[in-house]
Coordinates of N, CA and C in Angstrom, one line a residue:
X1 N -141.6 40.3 50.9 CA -141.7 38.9 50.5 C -142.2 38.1 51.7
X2 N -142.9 37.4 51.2 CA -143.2 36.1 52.4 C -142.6 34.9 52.7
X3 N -142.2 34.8 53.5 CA -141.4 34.0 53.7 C -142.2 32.3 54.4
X4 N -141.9 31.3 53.6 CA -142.3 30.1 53.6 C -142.2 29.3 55.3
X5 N -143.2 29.3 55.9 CA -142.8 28.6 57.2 C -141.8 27.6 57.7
X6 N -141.8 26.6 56.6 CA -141.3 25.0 56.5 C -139.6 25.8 56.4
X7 N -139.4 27.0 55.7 CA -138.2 27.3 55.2 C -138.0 28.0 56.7
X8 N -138.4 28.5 57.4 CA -137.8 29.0 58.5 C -137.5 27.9 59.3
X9 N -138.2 26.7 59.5 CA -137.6 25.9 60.5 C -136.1 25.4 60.0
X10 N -136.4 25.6 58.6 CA -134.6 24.5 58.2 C -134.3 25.5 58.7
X11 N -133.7 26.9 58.0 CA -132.7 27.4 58.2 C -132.3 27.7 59.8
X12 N -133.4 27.7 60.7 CA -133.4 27.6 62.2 C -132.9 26.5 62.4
X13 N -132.8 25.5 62.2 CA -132.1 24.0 62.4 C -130.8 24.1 62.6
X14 N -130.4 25.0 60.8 CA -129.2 24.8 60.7 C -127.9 25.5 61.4
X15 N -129.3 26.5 62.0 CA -128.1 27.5 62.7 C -128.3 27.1 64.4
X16 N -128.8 25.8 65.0 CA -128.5 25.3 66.2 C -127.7 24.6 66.4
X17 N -127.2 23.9 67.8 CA -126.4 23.2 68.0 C -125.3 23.0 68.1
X18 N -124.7 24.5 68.3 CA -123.3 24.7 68.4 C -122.8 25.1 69.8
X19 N -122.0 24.9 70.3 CA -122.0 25.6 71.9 C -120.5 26.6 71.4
X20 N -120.8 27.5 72.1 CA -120.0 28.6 71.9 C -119.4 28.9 73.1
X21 N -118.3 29.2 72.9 CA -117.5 29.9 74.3 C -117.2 31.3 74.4
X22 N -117.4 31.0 75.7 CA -117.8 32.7 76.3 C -117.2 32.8 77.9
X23 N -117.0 34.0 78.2 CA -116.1 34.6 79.4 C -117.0 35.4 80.3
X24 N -117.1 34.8 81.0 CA -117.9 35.4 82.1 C -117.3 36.5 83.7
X25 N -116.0 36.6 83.2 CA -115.3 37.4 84.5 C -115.9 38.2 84.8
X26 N -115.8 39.0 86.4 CA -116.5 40.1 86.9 C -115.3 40.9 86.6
X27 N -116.3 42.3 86.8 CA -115.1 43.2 86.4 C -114.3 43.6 88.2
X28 N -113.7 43.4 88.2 CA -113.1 43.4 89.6 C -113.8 45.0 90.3
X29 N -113.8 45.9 89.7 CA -113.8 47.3 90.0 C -114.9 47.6 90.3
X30 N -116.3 46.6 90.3 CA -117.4 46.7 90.7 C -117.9 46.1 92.0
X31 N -116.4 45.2 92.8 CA -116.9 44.9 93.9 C -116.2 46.0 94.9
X32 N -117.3 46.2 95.2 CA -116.9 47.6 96.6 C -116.7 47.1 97.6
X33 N -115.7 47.8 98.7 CA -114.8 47.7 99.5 C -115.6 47.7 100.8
X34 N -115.7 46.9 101.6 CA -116.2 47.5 103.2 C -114.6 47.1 104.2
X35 N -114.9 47.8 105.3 CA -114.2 47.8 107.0 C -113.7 46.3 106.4
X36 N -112.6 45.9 106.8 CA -112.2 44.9 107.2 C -112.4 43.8 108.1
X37 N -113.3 42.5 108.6 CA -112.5 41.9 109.7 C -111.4 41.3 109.7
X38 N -111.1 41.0 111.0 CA -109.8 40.7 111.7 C -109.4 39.3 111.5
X39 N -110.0 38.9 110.4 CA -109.3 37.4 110.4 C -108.4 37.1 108.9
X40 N -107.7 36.0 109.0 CA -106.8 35.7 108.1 C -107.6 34.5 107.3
X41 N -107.7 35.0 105.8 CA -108.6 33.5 105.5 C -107.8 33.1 104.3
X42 N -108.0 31.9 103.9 CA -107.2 31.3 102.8 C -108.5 31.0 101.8
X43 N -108.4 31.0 100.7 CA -109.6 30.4 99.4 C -108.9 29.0 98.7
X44 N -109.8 28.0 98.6 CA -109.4 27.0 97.9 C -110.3 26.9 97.1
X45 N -109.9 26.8 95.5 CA -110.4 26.3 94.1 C -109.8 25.0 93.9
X46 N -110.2 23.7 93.8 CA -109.6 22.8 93.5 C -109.4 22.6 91.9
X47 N -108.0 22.1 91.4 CA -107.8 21.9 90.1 C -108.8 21.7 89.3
X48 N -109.4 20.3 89.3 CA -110.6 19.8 89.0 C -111.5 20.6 88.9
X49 N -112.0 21.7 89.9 CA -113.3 22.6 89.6 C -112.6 24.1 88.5
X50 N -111.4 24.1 88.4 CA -110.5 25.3 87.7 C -110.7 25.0 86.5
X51 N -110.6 23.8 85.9 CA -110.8 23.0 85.0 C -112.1 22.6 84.0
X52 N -113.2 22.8 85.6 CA -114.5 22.3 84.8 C -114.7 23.3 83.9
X53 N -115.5 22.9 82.6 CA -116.0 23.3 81.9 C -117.5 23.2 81.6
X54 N -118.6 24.1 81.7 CA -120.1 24.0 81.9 C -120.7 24.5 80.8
X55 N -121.7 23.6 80.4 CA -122.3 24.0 79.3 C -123.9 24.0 79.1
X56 N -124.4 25.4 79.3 CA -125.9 26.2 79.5 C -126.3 26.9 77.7
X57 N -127.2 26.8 77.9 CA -128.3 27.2 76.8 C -127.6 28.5 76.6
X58 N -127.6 28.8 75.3 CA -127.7 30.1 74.9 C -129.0 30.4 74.1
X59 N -129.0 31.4 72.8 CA -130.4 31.9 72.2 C -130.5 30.7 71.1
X60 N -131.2 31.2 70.5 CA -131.4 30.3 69.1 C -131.5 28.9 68.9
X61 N -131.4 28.1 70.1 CA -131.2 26.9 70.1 C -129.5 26.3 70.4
X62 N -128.9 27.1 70.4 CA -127.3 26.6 70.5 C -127.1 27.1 72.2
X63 N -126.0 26.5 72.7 CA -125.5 26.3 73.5 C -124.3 27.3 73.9
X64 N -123.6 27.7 75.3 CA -122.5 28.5 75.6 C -121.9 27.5 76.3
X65 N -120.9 28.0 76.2 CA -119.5 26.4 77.6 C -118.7 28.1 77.7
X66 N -118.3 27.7 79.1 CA -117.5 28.7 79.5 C -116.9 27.8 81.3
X67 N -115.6 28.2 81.7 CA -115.3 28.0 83.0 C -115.7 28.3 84.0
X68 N -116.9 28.2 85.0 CA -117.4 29.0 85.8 C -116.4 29.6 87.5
X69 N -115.5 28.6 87.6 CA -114.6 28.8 88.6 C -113.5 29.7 87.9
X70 N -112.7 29.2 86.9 CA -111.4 30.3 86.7 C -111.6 31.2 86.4
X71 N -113.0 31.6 85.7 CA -113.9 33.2 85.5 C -113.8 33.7 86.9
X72 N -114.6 33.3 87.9 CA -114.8 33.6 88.9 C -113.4 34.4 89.8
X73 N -112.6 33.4 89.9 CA -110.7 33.4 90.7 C -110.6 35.0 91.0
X74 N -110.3 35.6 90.2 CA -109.7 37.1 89.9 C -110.7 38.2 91.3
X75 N -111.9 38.1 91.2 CA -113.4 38.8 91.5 C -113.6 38.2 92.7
X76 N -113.4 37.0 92.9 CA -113.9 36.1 94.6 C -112.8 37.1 95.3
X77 N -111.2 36.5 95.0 CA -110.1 37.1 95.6 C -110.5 39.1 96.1
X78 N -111.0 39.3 95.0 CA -111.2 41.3 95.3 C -112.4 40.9 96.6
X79 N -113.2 40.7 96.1 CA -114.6 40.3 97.2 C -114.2 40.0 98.4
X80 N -113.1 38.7 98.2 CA -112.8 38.3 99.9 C -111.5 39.1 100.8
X81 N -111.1 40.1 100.2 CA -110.4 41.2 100.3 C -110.9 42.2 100.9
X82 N -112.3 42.6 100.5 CA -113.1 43.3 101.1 C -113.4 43.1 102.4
X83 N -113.3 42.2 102.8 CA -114.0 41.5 103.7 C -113.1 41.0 104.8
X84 N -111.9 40.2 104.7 CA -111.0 39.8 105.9 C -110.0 40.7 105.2
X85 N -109.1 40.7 106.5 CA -107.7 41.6 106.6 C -106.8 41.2 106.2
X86 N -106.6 39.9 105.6 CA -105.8 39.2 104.5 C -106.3 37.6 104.2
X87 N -105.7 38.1 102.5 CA -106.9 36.5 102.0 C -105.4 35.9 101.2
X88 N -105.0 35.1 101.1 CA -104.3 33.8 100.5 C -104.9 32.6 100.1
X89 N -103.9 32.6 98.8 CA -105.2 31.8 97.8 C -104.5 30.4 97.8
X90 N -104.9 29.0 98.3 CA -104.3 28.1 99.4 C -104.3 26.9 98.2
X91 N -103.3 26.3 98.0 CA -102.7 25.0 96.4 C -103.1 24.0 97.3
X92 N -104.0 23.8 98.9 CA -104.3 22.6 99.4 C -104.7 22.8 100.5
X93 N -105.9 22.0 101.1 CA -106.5 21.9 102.3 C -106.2 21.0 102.9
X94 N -104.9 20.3 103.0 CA -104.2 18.9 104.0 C -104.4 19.5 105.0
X95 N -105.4 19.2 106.5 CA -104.8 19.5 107.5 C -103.3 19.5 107.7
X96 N -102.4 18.7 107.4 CA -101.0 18.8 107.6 C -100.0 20.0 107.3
X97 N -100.9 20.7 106.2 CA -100.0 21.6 105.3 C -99.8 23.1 106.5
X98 N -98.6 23.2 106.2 CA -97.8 24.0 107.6 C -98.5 25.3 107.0
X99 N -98.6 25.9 106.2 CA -99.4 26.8 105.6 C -101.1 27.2 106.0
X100 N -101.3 26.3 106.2 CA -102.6 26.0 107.5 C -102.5 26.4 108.2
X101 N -101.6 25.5 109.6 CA -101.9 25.8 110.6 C -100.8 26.9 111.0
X102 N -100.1 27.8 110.0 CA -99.6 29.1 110.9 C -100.0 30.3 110.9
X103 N -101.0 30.2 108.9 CA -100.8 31.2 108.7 C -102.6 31.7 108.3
X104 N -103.1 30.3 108.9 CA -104.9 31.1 108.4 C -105.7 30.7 109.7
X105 N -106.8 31.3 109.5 CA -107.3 31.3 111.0 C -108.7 30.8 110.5
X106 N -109.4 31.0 108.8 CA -110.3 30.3 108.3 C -110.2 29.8 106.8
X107 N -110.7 28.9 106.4 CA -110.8 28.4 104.8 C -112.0 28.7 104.0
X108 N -112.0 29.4 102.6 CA -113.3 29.6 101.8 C -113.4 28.7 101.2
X109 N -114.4 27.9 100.6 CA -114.4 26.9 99.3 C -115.3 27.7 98.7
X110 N -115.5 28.0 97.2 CA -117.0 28.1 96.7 C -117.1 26.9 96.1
X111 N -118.6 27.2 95.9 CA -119.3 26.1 94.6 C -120.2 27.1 94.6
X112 N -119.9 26.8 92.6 CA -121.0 27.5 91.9 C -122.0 26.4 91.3
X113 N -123.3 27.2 91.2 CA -124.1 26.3 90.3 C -124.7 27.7 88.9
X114 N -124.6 27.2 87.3 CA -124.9 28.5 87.1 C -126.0 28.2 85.7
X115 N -126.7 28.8 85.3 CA -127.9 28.5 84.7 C -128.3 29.7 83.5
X116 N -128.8 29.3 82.2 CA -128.7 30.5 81.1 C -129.6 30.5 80.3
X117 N -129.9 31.4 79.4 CA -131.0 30.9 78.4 C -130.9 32.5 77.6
X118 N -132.2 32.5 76.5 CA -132.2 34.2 76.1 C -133.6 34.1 75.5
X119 N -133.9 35.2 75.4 CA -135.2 35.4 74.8 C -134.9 35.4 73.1
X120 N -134.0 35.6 72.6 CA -133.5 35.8 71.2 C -133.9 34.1 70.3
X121 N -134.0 34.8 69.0 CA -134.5 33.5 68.4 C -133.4 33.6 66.9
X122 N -132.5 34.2 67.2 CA -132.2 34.5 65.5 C -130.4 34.5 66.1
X123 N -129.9 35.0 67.4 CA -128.5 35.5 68.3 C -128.3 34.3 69.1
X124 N -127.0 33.5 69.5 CA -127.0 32.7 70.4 C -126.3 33.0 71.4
X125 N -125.9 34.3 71.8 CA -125.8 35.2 73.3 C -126.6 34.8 73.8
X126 N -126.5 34.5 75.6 CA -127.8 34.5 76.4 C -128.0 35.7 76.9
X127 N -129.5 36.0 77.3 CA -129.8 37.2 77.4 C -130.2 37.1 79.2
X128 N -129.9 36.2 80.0 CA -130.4 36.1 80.9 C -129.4 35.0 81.9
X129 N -128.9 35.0 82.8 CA -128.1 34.2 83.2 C -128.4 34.6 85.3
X130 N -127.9 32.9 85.7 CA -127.6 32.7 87.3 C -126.7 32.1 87.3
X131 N -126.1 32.8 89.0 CA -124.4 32.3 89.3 C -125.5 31.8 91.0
X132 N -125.6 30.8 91.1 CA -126.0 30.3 92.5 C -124.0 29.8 93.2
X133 N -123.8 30.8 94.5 CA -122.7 30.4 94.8 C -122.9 30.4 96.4
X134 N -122.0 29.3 97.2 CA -122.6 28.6 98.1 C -120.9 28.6 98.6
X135 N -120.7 30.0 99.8 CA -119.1 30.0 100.5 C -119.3 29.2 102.2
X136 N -118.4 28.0 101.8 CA -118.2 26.8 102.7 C -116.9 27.8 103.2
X137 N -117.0 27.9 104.5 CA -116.0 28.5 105.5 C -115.8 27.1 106.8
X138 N -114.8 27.2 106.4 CA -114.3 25.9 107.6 C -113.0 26.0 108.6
X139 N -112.8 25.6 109.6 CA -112.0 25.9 110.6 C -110.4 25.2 110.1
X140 N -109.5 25.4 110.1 CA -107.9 24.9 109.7 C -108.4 23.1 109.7
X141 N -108.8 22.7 110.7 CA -109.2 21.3 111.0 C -110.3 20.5 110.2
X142 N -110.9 21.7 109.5 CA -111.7 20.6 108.4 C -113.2 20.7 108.9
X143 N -113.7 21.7 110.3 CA -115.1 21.6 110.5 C -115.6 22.7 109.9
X144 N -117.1 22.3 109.6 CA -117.7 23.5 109.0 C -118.1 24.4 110.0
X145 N -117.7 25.9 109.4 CA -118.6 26.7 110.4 C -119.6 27.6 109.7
X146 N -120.0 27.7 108.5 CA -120.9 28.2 107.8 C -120.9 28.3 106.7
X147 N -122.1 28.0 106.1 CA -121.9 28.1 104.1 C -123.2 29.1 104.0
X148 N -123.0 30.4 103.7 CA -123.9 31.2 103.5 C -124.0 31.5 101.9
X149 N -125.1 31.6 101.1 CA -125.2 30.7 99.7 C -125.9 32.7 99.5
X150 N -125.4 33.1 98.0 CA -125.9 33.8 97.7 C -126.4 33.8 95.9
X151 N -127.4 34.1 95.7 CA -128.1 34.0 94.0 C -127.6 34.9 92.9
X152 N -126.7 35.4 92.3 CA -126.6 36.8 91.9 C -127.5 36.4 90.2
X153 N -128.2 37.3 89.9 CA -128.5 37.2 88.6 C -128.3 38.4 87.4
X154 N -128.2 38.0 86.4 CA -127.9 38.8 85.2 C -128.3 38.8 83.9
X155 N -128.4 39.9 82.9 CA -129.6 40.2 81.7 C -128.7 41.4 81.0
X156 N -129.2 40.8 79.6 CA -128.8 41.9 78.6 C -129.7 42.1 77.1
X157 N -129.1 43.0 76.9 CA -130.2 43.4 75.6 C -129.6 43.1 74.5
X158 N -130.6 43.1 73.3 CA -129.6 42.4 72.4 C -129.2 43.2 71.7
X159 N -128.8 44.0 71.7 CA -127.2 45.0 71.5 C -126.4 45.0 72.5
X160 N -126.5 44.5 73.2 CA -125.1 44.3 74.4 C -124.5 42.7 74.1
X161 N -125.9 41.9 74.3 CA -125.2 40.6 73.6 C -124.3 40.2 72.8
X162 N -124.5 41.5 71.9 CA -123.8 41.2 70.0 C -122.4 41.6 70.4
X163 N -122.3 42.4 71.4 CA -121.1 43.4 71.6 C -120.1 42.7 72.8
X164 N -121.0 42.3 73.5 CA -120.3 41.2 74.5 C -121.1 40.0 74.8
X165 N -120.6 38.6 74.3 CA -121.6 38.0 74.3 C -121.6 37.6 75.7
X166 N -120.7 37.3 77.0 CA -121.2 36.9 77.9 C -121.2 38.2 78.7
X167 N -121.9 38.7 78.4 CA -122.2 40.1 79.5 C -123.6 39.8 80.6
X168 N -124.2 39.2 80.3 CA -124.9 38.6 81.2 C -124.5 37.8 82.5
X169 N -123.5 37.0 81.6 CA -123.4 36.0 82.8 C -122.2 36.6 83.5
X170 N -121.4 37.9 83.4 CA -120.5 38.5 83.7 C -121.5 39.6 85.1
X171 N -122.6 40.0 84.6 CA -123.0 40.7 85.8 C -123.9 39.8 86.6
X172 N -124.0 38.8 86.4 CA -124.7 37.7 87.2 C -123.8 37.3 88.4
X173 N -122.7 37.1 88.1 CA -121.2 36.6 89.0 C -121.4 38.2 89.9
X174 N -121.1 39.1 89.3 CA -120.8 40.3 90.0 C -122.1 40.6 91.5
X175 N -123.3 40.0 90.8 CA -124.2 40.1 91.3 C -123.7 39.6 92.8
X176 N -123.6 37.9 92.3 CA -123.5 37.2 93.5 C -121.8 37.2 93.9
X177 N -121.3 37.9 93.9 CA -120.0 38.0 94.2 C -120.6 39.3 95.8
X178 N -121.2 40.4 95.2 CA -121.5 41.6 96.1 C -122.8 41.2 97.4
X179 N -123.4 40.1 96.8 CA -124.4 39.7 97.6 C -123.6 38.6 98.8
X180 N -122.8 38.1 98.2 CA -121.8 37.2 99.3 C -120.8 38.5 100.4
X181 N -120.5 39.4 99.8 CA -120.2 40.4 100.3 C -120.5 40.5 101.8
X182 N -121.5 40.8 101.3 CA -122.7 41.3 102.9 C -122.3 40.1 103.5
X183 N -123.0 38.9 103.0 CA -123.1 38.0 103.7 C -122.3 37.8 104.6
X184 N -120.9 38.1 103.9 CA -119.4 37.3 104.7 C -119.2 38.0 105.8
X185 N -119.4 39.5 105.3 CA -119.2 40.7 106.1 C -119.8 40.8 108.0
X186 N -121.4 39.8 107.5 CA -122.5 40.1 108.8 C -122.3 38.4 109.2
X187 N -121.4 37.3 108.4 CA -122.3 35.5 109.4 C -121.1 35.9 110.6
X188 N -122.0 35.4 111.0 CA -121.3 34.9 112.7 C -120.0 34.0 112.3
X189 N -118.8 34.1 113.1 CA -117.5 33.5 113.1 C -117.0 33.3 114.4
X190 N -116.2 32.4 114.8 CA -115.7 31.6 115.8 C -114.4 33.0 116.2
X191 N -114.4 33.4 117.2 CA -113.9 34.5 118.0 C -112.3 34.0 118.1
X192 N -111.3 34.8 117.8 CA -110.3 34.7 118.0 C -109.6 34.5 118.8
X193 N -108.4 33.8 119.1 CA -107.7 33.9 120.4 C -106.8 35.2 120.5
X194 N -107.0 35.8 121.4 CA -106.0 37.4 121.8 C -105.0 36.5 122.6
X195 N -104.1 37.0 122.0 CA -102.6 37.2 122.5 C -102.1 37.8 123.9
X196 N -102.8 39.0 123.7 CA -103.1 40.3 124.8 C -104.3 40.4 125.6
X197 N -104.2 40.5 127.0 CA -104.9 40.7 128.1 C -105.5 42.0 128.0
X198 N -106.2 42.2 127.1 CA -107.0 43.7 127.0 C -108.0 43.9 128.1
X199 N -107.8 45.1 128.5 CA -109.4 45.6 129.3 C -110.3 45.6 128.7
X200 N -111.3 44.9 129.6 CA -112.7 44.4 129.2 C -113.5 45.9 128.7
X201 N -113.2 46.9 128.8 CA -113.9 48.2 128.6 C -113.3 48.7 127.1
X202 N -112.0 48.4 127.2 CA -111.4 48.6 125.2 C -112.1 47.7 124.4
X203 N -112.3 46.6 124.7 CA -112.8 45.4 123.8 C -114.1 45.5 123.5
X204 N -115.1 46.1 124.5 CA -116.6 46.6 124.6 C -116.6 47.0 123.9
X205 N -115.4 48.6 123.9 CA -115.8 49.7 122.7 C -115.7 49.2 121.5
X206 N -114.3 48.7 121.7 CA -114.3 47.8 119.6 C -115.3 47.2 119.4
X207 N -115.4 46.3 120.0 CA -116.8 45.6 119.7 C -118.0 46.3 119.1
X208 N -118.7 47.5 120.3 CA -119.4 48.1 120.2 C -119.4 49.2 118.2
X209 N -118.0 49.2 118.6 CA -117.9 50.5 116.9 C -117.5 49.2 116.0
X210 N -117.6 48.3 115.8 CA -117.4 46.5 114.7 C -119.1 46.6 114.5
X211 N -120.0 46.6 115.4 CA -121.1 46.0 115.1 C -121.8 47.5 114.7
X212 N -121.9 48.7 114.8 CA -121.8 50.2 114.6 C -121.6 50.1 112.9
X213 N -120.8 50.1 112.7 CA -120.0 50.1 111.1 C -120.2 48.8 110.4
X214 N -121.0 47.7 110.9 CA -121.6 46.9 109.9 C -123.0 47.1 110.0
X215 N -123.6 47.9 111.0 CA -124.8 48.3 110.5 C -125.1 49.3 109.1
X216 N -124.1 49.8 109.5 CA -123.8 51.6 108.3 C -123.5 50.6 107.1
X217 N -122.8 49.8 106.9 CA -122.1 49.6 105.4 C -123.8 48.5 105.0
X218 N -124.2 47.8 106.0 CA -125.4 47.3 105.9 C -126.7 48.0 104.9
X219 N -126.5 49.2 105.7 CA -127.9 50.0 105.7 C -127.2 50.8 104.3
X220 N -126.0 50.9 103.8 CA -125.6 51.6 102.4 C -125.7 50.5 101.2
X221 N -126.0 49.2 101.7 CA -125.6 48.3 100.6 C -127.3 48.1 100.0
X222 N -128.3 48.4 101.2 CA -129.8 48.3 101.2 C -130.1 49.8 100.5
X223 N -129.6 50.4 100.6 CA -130.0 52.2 100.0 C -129.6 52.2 98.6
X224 N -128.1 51.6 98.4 CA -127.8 51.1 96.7 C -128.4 50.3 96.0
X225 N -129.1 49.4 96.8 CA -130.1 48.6 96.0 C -129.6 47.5 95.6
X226 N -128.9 47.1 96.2 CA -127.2 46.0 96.3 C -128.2 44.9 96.9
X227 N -128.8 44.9 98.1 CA -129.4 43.5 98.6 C -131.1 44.5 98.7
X228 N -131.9 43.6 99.2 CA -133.7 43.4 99.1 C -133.7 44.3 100.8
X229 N -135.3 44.5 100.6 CA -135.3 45.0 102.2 C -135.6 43.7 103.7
X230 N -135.9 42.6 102.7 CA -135.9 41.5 103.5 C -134.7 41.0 103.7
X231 N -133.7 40.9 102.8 CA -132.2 40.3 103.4 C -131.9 41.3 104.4
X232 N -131.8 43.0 104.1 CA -131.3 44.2 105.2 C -132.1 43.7 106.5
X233 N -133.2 43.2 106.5 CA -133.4 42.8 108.0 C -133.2 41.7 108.5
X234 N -133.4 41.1 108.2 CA -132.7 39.4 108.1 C -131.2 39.9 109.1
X235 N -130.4 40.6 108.3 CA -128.7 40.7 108.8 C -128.6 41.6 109.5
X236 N -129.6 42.4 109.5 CA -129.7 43.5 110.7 C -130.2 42.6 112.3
X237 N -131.0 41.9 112.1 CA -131.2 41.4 113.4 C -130.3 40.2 114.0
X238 N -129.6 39.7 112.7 CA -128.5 38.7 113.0 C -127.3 39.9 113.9
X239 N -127.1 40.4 113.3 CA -125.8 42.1 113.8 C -126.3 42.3 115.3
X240 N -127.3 42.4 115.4 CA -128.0 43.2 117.0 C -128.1 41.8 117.8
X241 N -128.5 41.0 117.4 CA -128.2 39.6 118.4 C -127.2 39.1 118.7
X242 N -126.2 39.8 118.2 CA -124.8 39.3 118.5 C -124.1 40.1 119.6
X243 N -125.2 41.1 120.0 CA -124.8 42.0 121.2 C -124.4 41.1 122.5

């Protein structure tokens, strides 16, 4: 049967305009583990960003709303785990807060920015989604010492869509969860104070096997296909200048 043009736009009308909610969590078990550094860091999510609710295109003309921060919470925490030797997840950044100044040596903030759409014309899953996330690391005192911004993106087919509708924007997060990874792992950071008068020849060596072993996890995260061969050099020459 042929179907009337004019009659396809109504019934396409009728089925836009709805925003749908949808969950975008990473699955924790997909961010992989590297070496530890040696610092203590705290994460701050402010209430207000816990709270926001964002609302991106889905297919068909309708809309998705989903939380991009309290999705996020569970997956940042594994991520930033990987990465420093203990992470605490901080109810305030008051310089004053005694919590601060005893027990962290740096602060994370994220900000997400995130973006959606789908090739579908009949399904309002998106088939295509970005998590732009942008980790503000600041000193107990409130200065910045680096916001190294990573893109992660994500796609599904439309049998995954029907089956999970935000599965896109769930491996988009993951994406940029593993790409901040590296990042965190290789930016330059403000040197600790030692307690202990170590010989300058023990400290070389550590040093020497710290920059050794973020080459390796480097060069495994570029062979997984986890980061580009232009970011692997980019962080590789950041790693060797820090000699």
């Amino acid at each position: 049967m042929k179907l009337n043009y004019s009659a396809i736009i109504v019934i396409s009308a009728l089925l836009t305009g709805c925003a749908h909610p949808i969950i975008i969590a990473p699955d924790e078990q997909k961010i992989s583990s590297n070496d530890n550094r040696e610092y203590t860091v705290g994460y701050y999510i402010s209430p207000k960003d816990k709270a926001l609710e964002v609302t991106t295109l889905g297919g068909g003309g309708d809309n998705i709303r989903y939380y991009p921060y309290r999705d996020i919470e569970k997956g940042y925490k594994a991520m930033l785990s990987n990465v420093f030797v203990s992470v605490t997840k901080l109810d305030s950044i008051d310089k004053s807060d005694a919590q601060l100044q005893n027990k962290i040596d740096l602060i994370l903030t994220p900000k997400i920015i995130t973006t959606s759409g789908s090739t579908g014309f009949f399904t309002w899953p998106p088939t295509n989604f970005s998590v732009d996330l942008t980790n503000t690391i600041t000193s107990v005192d409130g200065k910045i010492i680096s916001e190294p911004r990573a893109v992660g993106t994500g796609g599904a087919s439309t049998s995954e869509k029907l089956s999970e509708h935000g599965i896109a924007g769930r491996r988009a997060i993951e994406d940029a969860l593993l790409k901040s990874q590296v990042m965190l792992f290789n930016v330059e950071l403000p040197q600790k104070n030692k307690s202990t008068n170590l010989s300058k020849s023990v400290k070389k060596e550590s040093s020497d096997a710290s920059i050794s072993d973020r080459l390796k996890s480097l060069k495994e995260l570029k062979d997984s296909g986890l980061i580009s061969e232009e970011e692997f050099k980019s962080k590789k020459k950041e790693i060797i200048e820090s000699l």
